[in-house]
mmCIF file of C-alpha atoms in Angstrom:
data_model
loop_
_atom_site.group_PDB
_atom_site.id
_atom_site.type_symbol
_atom_site.label_atom_id
_atom_site.label_comp_id
_atom_site.label_asym_id
_atom_site.label_seq_id
_atom_site.Cartn_x
_atom_site.Cartn_y
_atom_site.Cartn_z
ATOM 1 C CA MET A 1 182.282 113.754 74.773
ATOM 2 C CA LYS A 2 185.322 111.707 73.501
ATOM 3 C CA PRO A 3 186.901 112.624 70.215
ATOM 4 C CA ALA A 4 185.445 109.288 68.718
ATOM 5 C CA ASP A 5 181.953 110.072 69.697
ATOM 6 C CA LEU A 6 182.210 113.600 68.312
ATOM 7 C CA ALA A 7 183.522 112.275 65.107
ATOM 8 C CA ARG A 8 180.530 109.730 64.979
ATOM 9 C CA LEU A 9 178.055 112.628 65.723
ATOM 10 C CA VAL A 10 179.350 114.963 63.062
ATOM 11 C CA SER A 11 179.503 112.017 60.587
ATOM 12 C CA LEU A 12 175.834 111.059 61.394
ATOM 13 C CA ALA A 13 174.850 114.715 60.850
ATOM 14 C CA ALA A 14 176.557 115.087 57.552
ATOM 15 C CA ILE A 15 175.021 111.636 56.406
ATOM 16 C CA TRP A 16 171.503 112.490 57.377
ATOM 17 C CA GLY A 17 171.844 116.056 55.983
ATOM 18 C CA ALA A 18 172.881 114.440 52.711
ATOM 19 C CA SER A 19 169.794 112.406 52.671
ATOM 20 C CA PHE A 20 167.817 115.745 51.623
ATOM 21 C CA LEU A 21 170.263 116.021 48.728
ATOM 22 C CA PHE A 22 169.793 112.470 47.456
ATOM 23 C CA VAL A 23 165.953 112.583 47.824
ATOM 24 C CA ARG A 24 166.031 116.105 45.841
ATOM 25 C CA ILE A 25 167.689 114.227 43.024
ATOM 26 C CA ALA A 26 165.931 110.839 42.964
ATOM 27 C CA ALA A 27 162.235 111.839 43.662
ATOM 28 C CA PRO A 28 161.773 114.156 40.562
ATOM 29 C CA ALA A 29 163.237 111.511 38.370
ATOM 30 C CA ILE A 30 161.416 108.270 39.605
ATOM 31 C CA GLY A 31 158.641 109.704 41.742
ATOM 32 C CA PRO A 32 158.106 110.073 45.444
ATOM 33 C CA VAL A 33 156.598 106.549 46.148
ATOM 34 C CA LEU A 34 159.459 104.493 44.474
ATOM 35 C CA THR A 35 162.165 106.869 46.013
ATOM 36 C CA ALA A 36 160.657 106.448 49.559
ATOM 37 C CA ASP A 37 159.992 102.651 49.287
ATOM 38 C CA LEU A 38 163.410 101.717 47.681
ATOM 39 C CA ARG A 39 165.355 103.616 50.293
ATOM 40 C CA MET A 40 163.643 101.582 53.037
ATOM 41 C CA VAL A 41 164.023 98.237 51.095
ATOM 42 C CA ILE A 42 167.685 98.735 50.568
ATOM 43 C CA ALA A 43 168.253 99.690 54.131
ATOM 44 C CA GLY A 44 166.252 96.944 55.558
ATOM 45 C CA LEU A 45 168.109 94.269 53.345
ATOM 46 C CA ALA A 46 171.443 95.581 54.257
ATOM 47 C CA LEU A 47 170.573 95.588 58.099
ATOM 48 C CA ALA A 48 169.158 92.136 57.733
ATOM 49 C CA ALA A 49 172.247 90.686 56.202
ATOM 50 C CA TYR A 50 174.536 92.420 58.726
ATOM 51 C CA PHE A 51 172.504 91.325 61.749
ATOM 52 C CA ARG A 52 172.253 87.759 60.314
ATOM 53 C CA ALA A 53 175.992 87.779 60.073
ATOM 54 C CA ILE A 54 176.477 88.766 63.639
ATOM 55 C CA GLY A 55 173.798 86.390 64.879
ATOM 56 C CA PHE A 56 171.227 89.191 66.056
ATOM 57 C CA ASP A 57 167.553 88.049 66.350
ATOM 58 C CA ALA A 58 164.973 90.951 65.777
ATOM 59 C CA GLN A 59 162.272 88.658 67.353
ATOM 60 C CA TRP A 60 159.681 89.549 64.811
ATOM 61 C CA ARG A 61 156.789 87.356 66.514
ATOM 62 C CA ARG A 62 157.142 89.395 69.664
ATOM 63 C CA TRP A 63 157.726 92.818 68.276
ATOM 64 C CA TRP A 64 156.195 92.879 64.917
ATOM 65 C CA ARG A 65 153.324 95.343 65.912
ATOM 66 C CA GLN A 66 155.890 97.845 67.308
ATOM 67 C CA TYR A 67 157.890 97.561 64.061
ATOM 68 C CA VAL A 68 154.846 98.429 61.862
ATOM 69 C CA ILE A 69 153.723 101.339 64.023
ATOM 70 C CA VAL A 70 157.074 102.925 64.524
ATOM 71 C CA GLY A 71 158.011 102.012 60.883
ATOM 72 C CA LEU A 72 154.952 104.039 59.582
ATOM 73 C CA LEU A 73 155.847 107.089 61.868
ATOM 74 C CA THR A 74 159.541 107.034 61.286
ATOM 75 C CA SER A 75 160.040 105.775 57.844
ATOM 76 C CA ALA A 76 157.059 105.105 55.478
ATOM 77 C CA ALA A 77 155.062 108.290 56.066
ATOM 78 C CA PRO A 78 158.036 110.946 56.574
ATOM 79 C CA PHE A 79 159.994 109.430 53.765
ATOM 80 C CA LEU A 80 157.111 109.717 51.373
ATOM 81 C CA LEU A 81 156.213 113.250 52.484
ATOM 82 C CA TYR A 82 159.825 114.355 52.007
ATOM 83 C CA ALA A 83 160.012 112.670 48.671
ATOM 84 C CA TYR A 84 156.855 114.541 47.700
ATOM 85 C CA SER A 85 158.299 117.794 49.067
ATOM 86 C CA ALA A 86 161.525 117.207 47.160
ATOM 87 C CA LEU A 87 159.513 117.926 43.965
ATOM 88 C CA SER A 88 159.291 121.501 44.741
ATOM 89 C CA LEU A 89 161.422 122.387 47.816
ATOM 90 C CA THR A 90 165.096 122.649 48.018
ATOM 91 C CA ALA A 91 167.383 120.214 50.138
ATOM 92 C CA GLY A 92 168.238 123.035 52.412
ATOM 93 C CA LEU A 93 164.786 124.022 53.116
ATOM 94 C CA MET A 94 163.545 120.535 53.867
ATOM 95 C CA ALA A 95 166.577 120.009 56.289
ATOM 96 C CA VAL A 96 165.683 123.193 58.290
ATOM 97 C CA ILE A 97 162.086 122.100 58.554
ATOM 98 C CA ASN A 98 163.180 118.686 59.650
ATOM 99 C CA ALA A 99 165.115 120.212 62.623
ATOM 100 C CA SER A 100 161.795 121.172 64.061
ATOM 101 C CA SER A 101 161.022 117.540 64.975
ATOM 102 C CA PRO A 102 161.929 117.737 68.648
ATOM 103 C CA ILE A 103 159.665 120.677 69.064
ATOM 104 C CA TRP A 104 156.612 118.643 67.757
ATOM 105 C CA GLY A 105 157.796 115.812 69.982
ATOM 106 C CA ALA A 106 157.606 118.208 72.924
ATOM 107 C CA LEU A 107 154.039 119.159 72.089
ATOM 108 C CA PHE A 108 153.010 115.477 71.821
ATOM 109 C CA SER A 109 154.547 114.601 75.043
ATOM 110 C CA ALA A 110 152.694 117.284 76.795
ATOM 111 C CA TRP A 111 149.529 116.241 75.226
ATOM 112 C CA LEU A 112 149.636 112.307 75.143
ATOM 113 C CA LEU A 113 152.114 111.761 78.187
ATOM 114 C CA GLY A 114 150.686 114.683 80.381
ATOM 115 C CA GLU A 115 154.409 116.087 80.701
ATOM 116 C CA ARG A 116 154.642 119.557 82.166
ATOM 117 C CA LEU A 117 156.287 122.096 79.773
ATOM 118 C CA SER A 118 158.533 124.515 81.560
ATOM 119 C CA ALA A 119 158.568 128.249 80.719
ATOM 120 C CA ARG A 120 161.814 127.823 78.775
ATOM 121 C CA ALA A 121 160.254 124.944 76.758
ATOM 122 C CA VAL A 122 157.154 126.899 75.941
ATOM 123 C CA ALA A 123 159.371 129.664 74.806
ATOM 124 C CA GLY A 124 161.319 127.361 72.726
ATOM 125 C CA LEU A 125 158.145 125.926 71.072
ATOM 126 C CA ALA A 126 157.062 129.344 70.129
ATOM 127 C CA ILE A 127 160.485 130.381 68.734
ATOM 128 C CA GLY A 128 160.819 127.131 66.671
ATOM 129 C CA VAL A 129 157.183 127.453 65.222
ATOM 130 C CA ALA A 130 157.999 131.002 64.345
ATOM 131 C CA GLY A 131 161.105 129.849 62.569
ATOM 132 C CA VAL A 132 159.284 127.248 60.592
ATOM 133 C CA ALA A 133 156.580 129.915 59.668
ATOM 134 C CA LEU A 134 159.289 132.278 58.532
ATOM 135 C CA VAL A 135 160.955 129.811 56.144
ATOM 136 C CA THR A 136 157.655 128.439 54.791
ATOM 137 C CA ARG A 137 155.730 131.754 54.398
ATOM 138 C CA PRO A 138 154.558 132.393 50.742
ATOM 139 C CA ASP A 139 156.988 135.215 50.052
ATOM 140 C CA ALA A 140 159.929 133.445 51.523
ATOM 141 C CA GLY A 141 161.417 132.745 48.295
ATOM 142 C CA ALA A 142 160.886 131.490 44.564
ATOM 143 C CA ASP A 143 161.146 127.844 45.787
ATOM 144 C CA PHE A 144 157.939 128.151 48.053
ATOM 145 C CA ALA A 145 155.181 125.792 47.300
ATOM 146 C CA ALA A 146 152.198 125.341 49.776
ATOM 147 C CA LEU A 147 151.481 121.613 49.690
ATOM 148 C CA PRO A 148 155.108 120.521 49.518
ATOM 149 C CA ALA A 149 155.912 122.790 52.420
ATOM 150 C CA LEU A 150 153.006 121.376 54.452
ATOM 151 C CA ALA A 151 154.173 117.930 53.420
ATOM 152 C CA ALA A 152 157.633 118.545 55.006
ATOM 153 C CA ILE A 153 156.144 119.964 58.103
ATOM 154 C CA GLY A 154 154.083 116.769 58.425
ATOM 155 C CA ALA A 155 157.183 114.698 58.157
ATOM 156 C CA ALA A 156 158.794 116.507 60.887
ATOM 157 C CA VAL A 157 155.287 116.053 63.031
ATOM 158 C CA CYS A 158 155.702 112.387 62.227
ATOM 159 C CA TYR A 159 159.113 112.265 63.786
ATOM 160 C CA GLY A 160 157.819 114.137 66.793
ATOM 161 C CA LEU A 161 154.884 111.817 67.345
ATOM 162 C CA ALA A 162 157.119 108.806 66.769
ATOM 163 C CA ALA A 163 159.664 109.890 69.519
ATOM 164 C CA THR A 164 156.852 110.221 72.020
ATOM 165 C CA TYR A 165 155.136 106.997 71.123
ATOM 166 C CA MET A 166 158.626 105.054 71.525
ATOM 167 C CA ARG A 167 159.072 106.682 74.817
ATOM 168 C CA ARG A 168 155.864 105.489 76.321
ATOM 169 C CA TRP A 169 154.756 102.312 74.362
ATOM 170 C CA ALA A 170 157.840 100.892 72.642
ATOM 171 C CA LYS A 171 160.534 101.539 75.230
ATOM 172 C CA ASP A 172 161.243 98.018 75.894
ATOM 173 C CA THR A 173 161.582 97.186 72.004
ATOM 174 C CA PRO A 174 165.350 96.317 71.044
ATOM 175 C CA SER A 175 166.811 99.205 69.422
ATOM 176 C CA ARG A 176 168.789 97.236 66.729
ATOM 177 C CA GLY A 177 165.475 95.341 66.076
ATOM 178 C CA MET A 178 163.645 98.638 65.641
ATOM 179 C CA ALA A 179 166.265 99.777 63.192
ATOM 180 C CA LEU A 180 165.660 96.749 61.038
ATOM 181 C CA GLY A 181 161.976 96.203 61.724
ATOM 182 C CA THR A 182 161.013 99.736 60.780
ATOM 183 C CA GLN A 183 162.717 99.770 57.486
ATOM 184 C CA ILE A 184 161.266 96.261 56.392
ATOM 185 C CA ALA A 185 157.821 97.142 57.655
ATOM 186 C CA GLY A 186 157.934 100.650 56.045
ATOM 187 C CA GLY A 187 158.910 99.093 52.706
ATOM 188 C CA VAL A 188 156.153 96.563 52.903
ATOM 189 C CA LEU A 189 153.626 99.392 53.836
ATOM 190 C CA LEU A 190 154.358 101.522 50.887
ATOM 191 C CA ALA A 191 155.012 98.855 48.284
ATOM 192 C CA PRO A 192 151.227 98.662 47.195
ATOM 193 C CA LEU A 193 151.410 102.356 46.295
ATOM 194 C CA ILE A 194 153.859 101.621 43.568
ATOM 195 C CA VAL A 195 151.260 100.125 41.444
ATOM 196 C CA PHE A 196 149.309 103.271 41.353
ATOM 197 C CA THR A 197 152.199 105.510 40.863
ATOM 198 C CA PRO A 198 154.602 103.630 38.335
ATOM 199 C CA SER A 199 157.816 105.456 37.419
ATOM 200 C CA THR A 200 157.812 106.756 33.849
ATOM 201 C CA ALA A 201 161.595 107.562 33.790
ATOM 202 C CA ALA A 202 164.509 105.434 33.271
ATOM 203 C CA LEU A 203 166.798 104.780 36.160
ATOM 204 C CA THR A 204 169.991 106.595 35.470
ATOM 205 C CA PRO A 205 173.450 105.819 37.053
ATOM 206 C CA LEU A 206 173.029 109.077 39.179
ATOM 207 C CA VAL A 207 169.529 108.132 40.509
ATOM 208 C CA ALA A 208 170.569 104.599 41.195
ATOM 209 C CA GLY A 209 173.603 106.012 43.175
ATOM 210 C CA CYS A 210 171.343 108.320 45.124
ATOM 211 C CA LEU A 211 169.029 105.473 46.031
ATOM 212 C CA LEU A 212 171.966 103.173 47.012
ATOM 213 C CA ALA A 213 173.256 106.050 49.259
ATOM 214 C CA LEU A 214 169.902 106.681 50.804
ATOM 215 C CA GLY A 215 169.466 103.017 51.660
ATOM 216 C CA LEU A 216 173.047 102.024 52.594
ATOM 217 C CA ILE A 217 174.612 105.098 54.061
ATOM 218 C CA CYS A 218 171.700 107.207 55.253
ATOM 219 C CA GLY A 219 169.667 104.189 56.322
ATOM 220 C CA ALA A 220 171.906 101.103 57.329
ATOM 221 C CA VAL A 221 175.208 102.967 58.279
ATOM 222 C CA ALA A 222 173.356 105.800 59.887
ATOM 223 C CA TYR A 223 171.208 103.790 62.105
ATOM 224 C CA LEU A 224 174.402 101.724 63.410
ATOM 225 C CA LEU A 225 176.110 105.112 64.027
ATOM 226 C CA TYR A 226 173.066 106.557 65.863
ATOM 227 C CA PHE A 227 172.591 103.489 68.155
ATOM 228 C CA ARG A 228 176.185 103.204 68.916
ATOM 229 C CA LEU A 229 176.003 106.979 69.904
ATOM 230 C CA VAL A 230 172.901 106.279 72.221
ATOM 231 C CA THR A 231 174.949 103.482 73.741
ATOM 232 C CA ASP A 232 178.089 105.636 74.500
ATOM 233 C CA ILE A 233 176.632 109.101 75.200
ATOM 234 C CA GLY A 234 173.113 108.429 75.916
ATOM 235 C CA ALA A 235 169.924 109.315 73.990
ATOM 236 C CA ALA A 236 170.007 112.904 75.053
ATOM 237 C CA GLY A 237 173.348 113.261 73.765
ATOM 238 C CA ALA A 238 172.603 111.496 70.488
ATOM 239 C CA LEU A 239 169.655 113.993 69.921
ATOM 240 C CA THR A 240 172.200 116.832 69.590
ATOM 241 C CA VAL A 241 172.636 115.634 66.112
ATOM 242 C CA THR A 242 169.573 117.544 65.409
ATOM 243 C CA TYR A 243 171.417 120.902 65.670
ATOM 244 C CA LEU A 244 173.897 119.770 62.941
ATOM 245 C CA ILE A 245 171.630 118.210 60.265
ATOM 246 C CA PRO A 246 170.272 121.403 58.896
ATOM 247 C CA ILE A 247 173.832 122.838 58.510
ATOM 248 C CA PHE A 248 174.902 119.981 56.306
ATOM 249 C CA GLY A 249 171.522 119.858 54.646
ATOM 250 C CA VAL A 250 171.901 123.465 53.546
ATOM 251 C CA LEU A 251 175.701 123.137 52.725
ATOM 252 C CA TRP A 252 175.235 120.032 50.439
ATOM 253 C CA GLY A 253 172.261 121.596 48.660
ATOM 254 C CA ALA A 254 174.356 124.808 48.037
ATOM 255 C CA LEU A 255 177.592 122.847 46.906
ATOM 256 C CA PHE A 256 176.023 120.213 44.758
ATOM 257 C CA LEU A 257 172.770 121.559 43.546
ATOM 258 C CA GLY A 258 173.567 125.380 43.464
ATOM 259 C CA GLU A 259 170.800 126.153 45.809
ATOM 260 C CA THR A 260 170.484 129.773 47.013
ATOM 261 C CA VAL A 261 170.873 130.376 50.758
ATOM 262 C CA SER A 262 168.707 133.423 51.454
ATOM 263 C CA LEU A 263 168.790 135.337 54.661
ATOM 264 C CA VAL A 264 165.199 134.398 55.299
ATOM 265 C CA MET A 265 166.276 130.636 55.364
ATOM 266 C CA LEU A 266 169.260 131.411 57.706
ATOM 267 C CA ALA A 267 167.091 133.500 60.019
ATOM 268 C CA GLY A 268 164.522 130.743 60.077
ATOM 269 C CA ALA A 269 167.033 128.068 60.756
ATOM 270 C CA GLY A 270 168.396 130.040 63.445
ATOM 271 C CA LEU A 271 165.046 130.452 65.147
ATOM 272 C CA VAL A 272 164.355 126.685 64.706
ATOM 273 C CA LEU A 273 167.677 125.684 66.295
ATOM 274 C CA LEU A 274 167.291 128.072 68.937
ATOM 275 C CA GLY A 275 163.725 126.833 69.924
ATOM 276 C CA THR A 276 165.015 123.321 69.759
ATOM 277 C CA PHE A 277 167.902 123.999 72.141
ATOM 278 C CA PHE A 278 165.502 125.439 74.614
ATOM 279 C CA VAL A 279 163.045 122.366 74.322
ATOM 280 C CA LEU A 280 165.866 119.833 74.478
ATOM 281 C CA ARG A 281 167.893 121.567 77.274
ATOM 282 C CA LYS A 282 167.339 120.011 80.693
#
């Protein structure tokens, strides 16, 4: 890996790790639905402006069904679930749970695609699930809450299902179009829910800054970085960002929100990352 690629990889991990920090601040202030929807709308508009400037055509008529399906699985559903989780869980804990996404992806690949799991992959699945169970058990810490923890796990499961779906049924869809289409589609899908869950709090400068950071940096900029990595080092290499995201998620939560990093969380994170390593290693 070239130094420039390594720098992009670490930057991407730092950005996506920070997304849990921004959601942890925004969601309790304006609600999960508005937080999730605005981050997609902002990212979608920014990407649309950029792609229009460079002359890229997302071919909506051809690919809109894939944009809607993948947008639901990679953006609308997980963003809403994590925003709900952020009402109770710490940013660090959400980042650790998110690292289990490839583990769920391996399970879906075995189930839906008929892929054979090696003994090492099966061991990785068991280790990773044990890690998730460790950090979400009722006595893991004062910040535990059952439904938010299940919601965070559900978000990671959505990412795993999306990865399997894209490998089989959306593999020909243009990656840049997918980046734009999923954000626009996800934003449209969640918009009707805003009517039923209106925000009762004022939009403070801090919350507005977090929303802009979620949309512009964690959304638009991060997608451009990710797809550049896929082009330069391949999809497998780009997936190694999974190992770094929880490190930054825990770090940002501790630095800026004063979150406590317990031994249980560190042990659970270690198990999740070890399991992910066994699952992803070829």
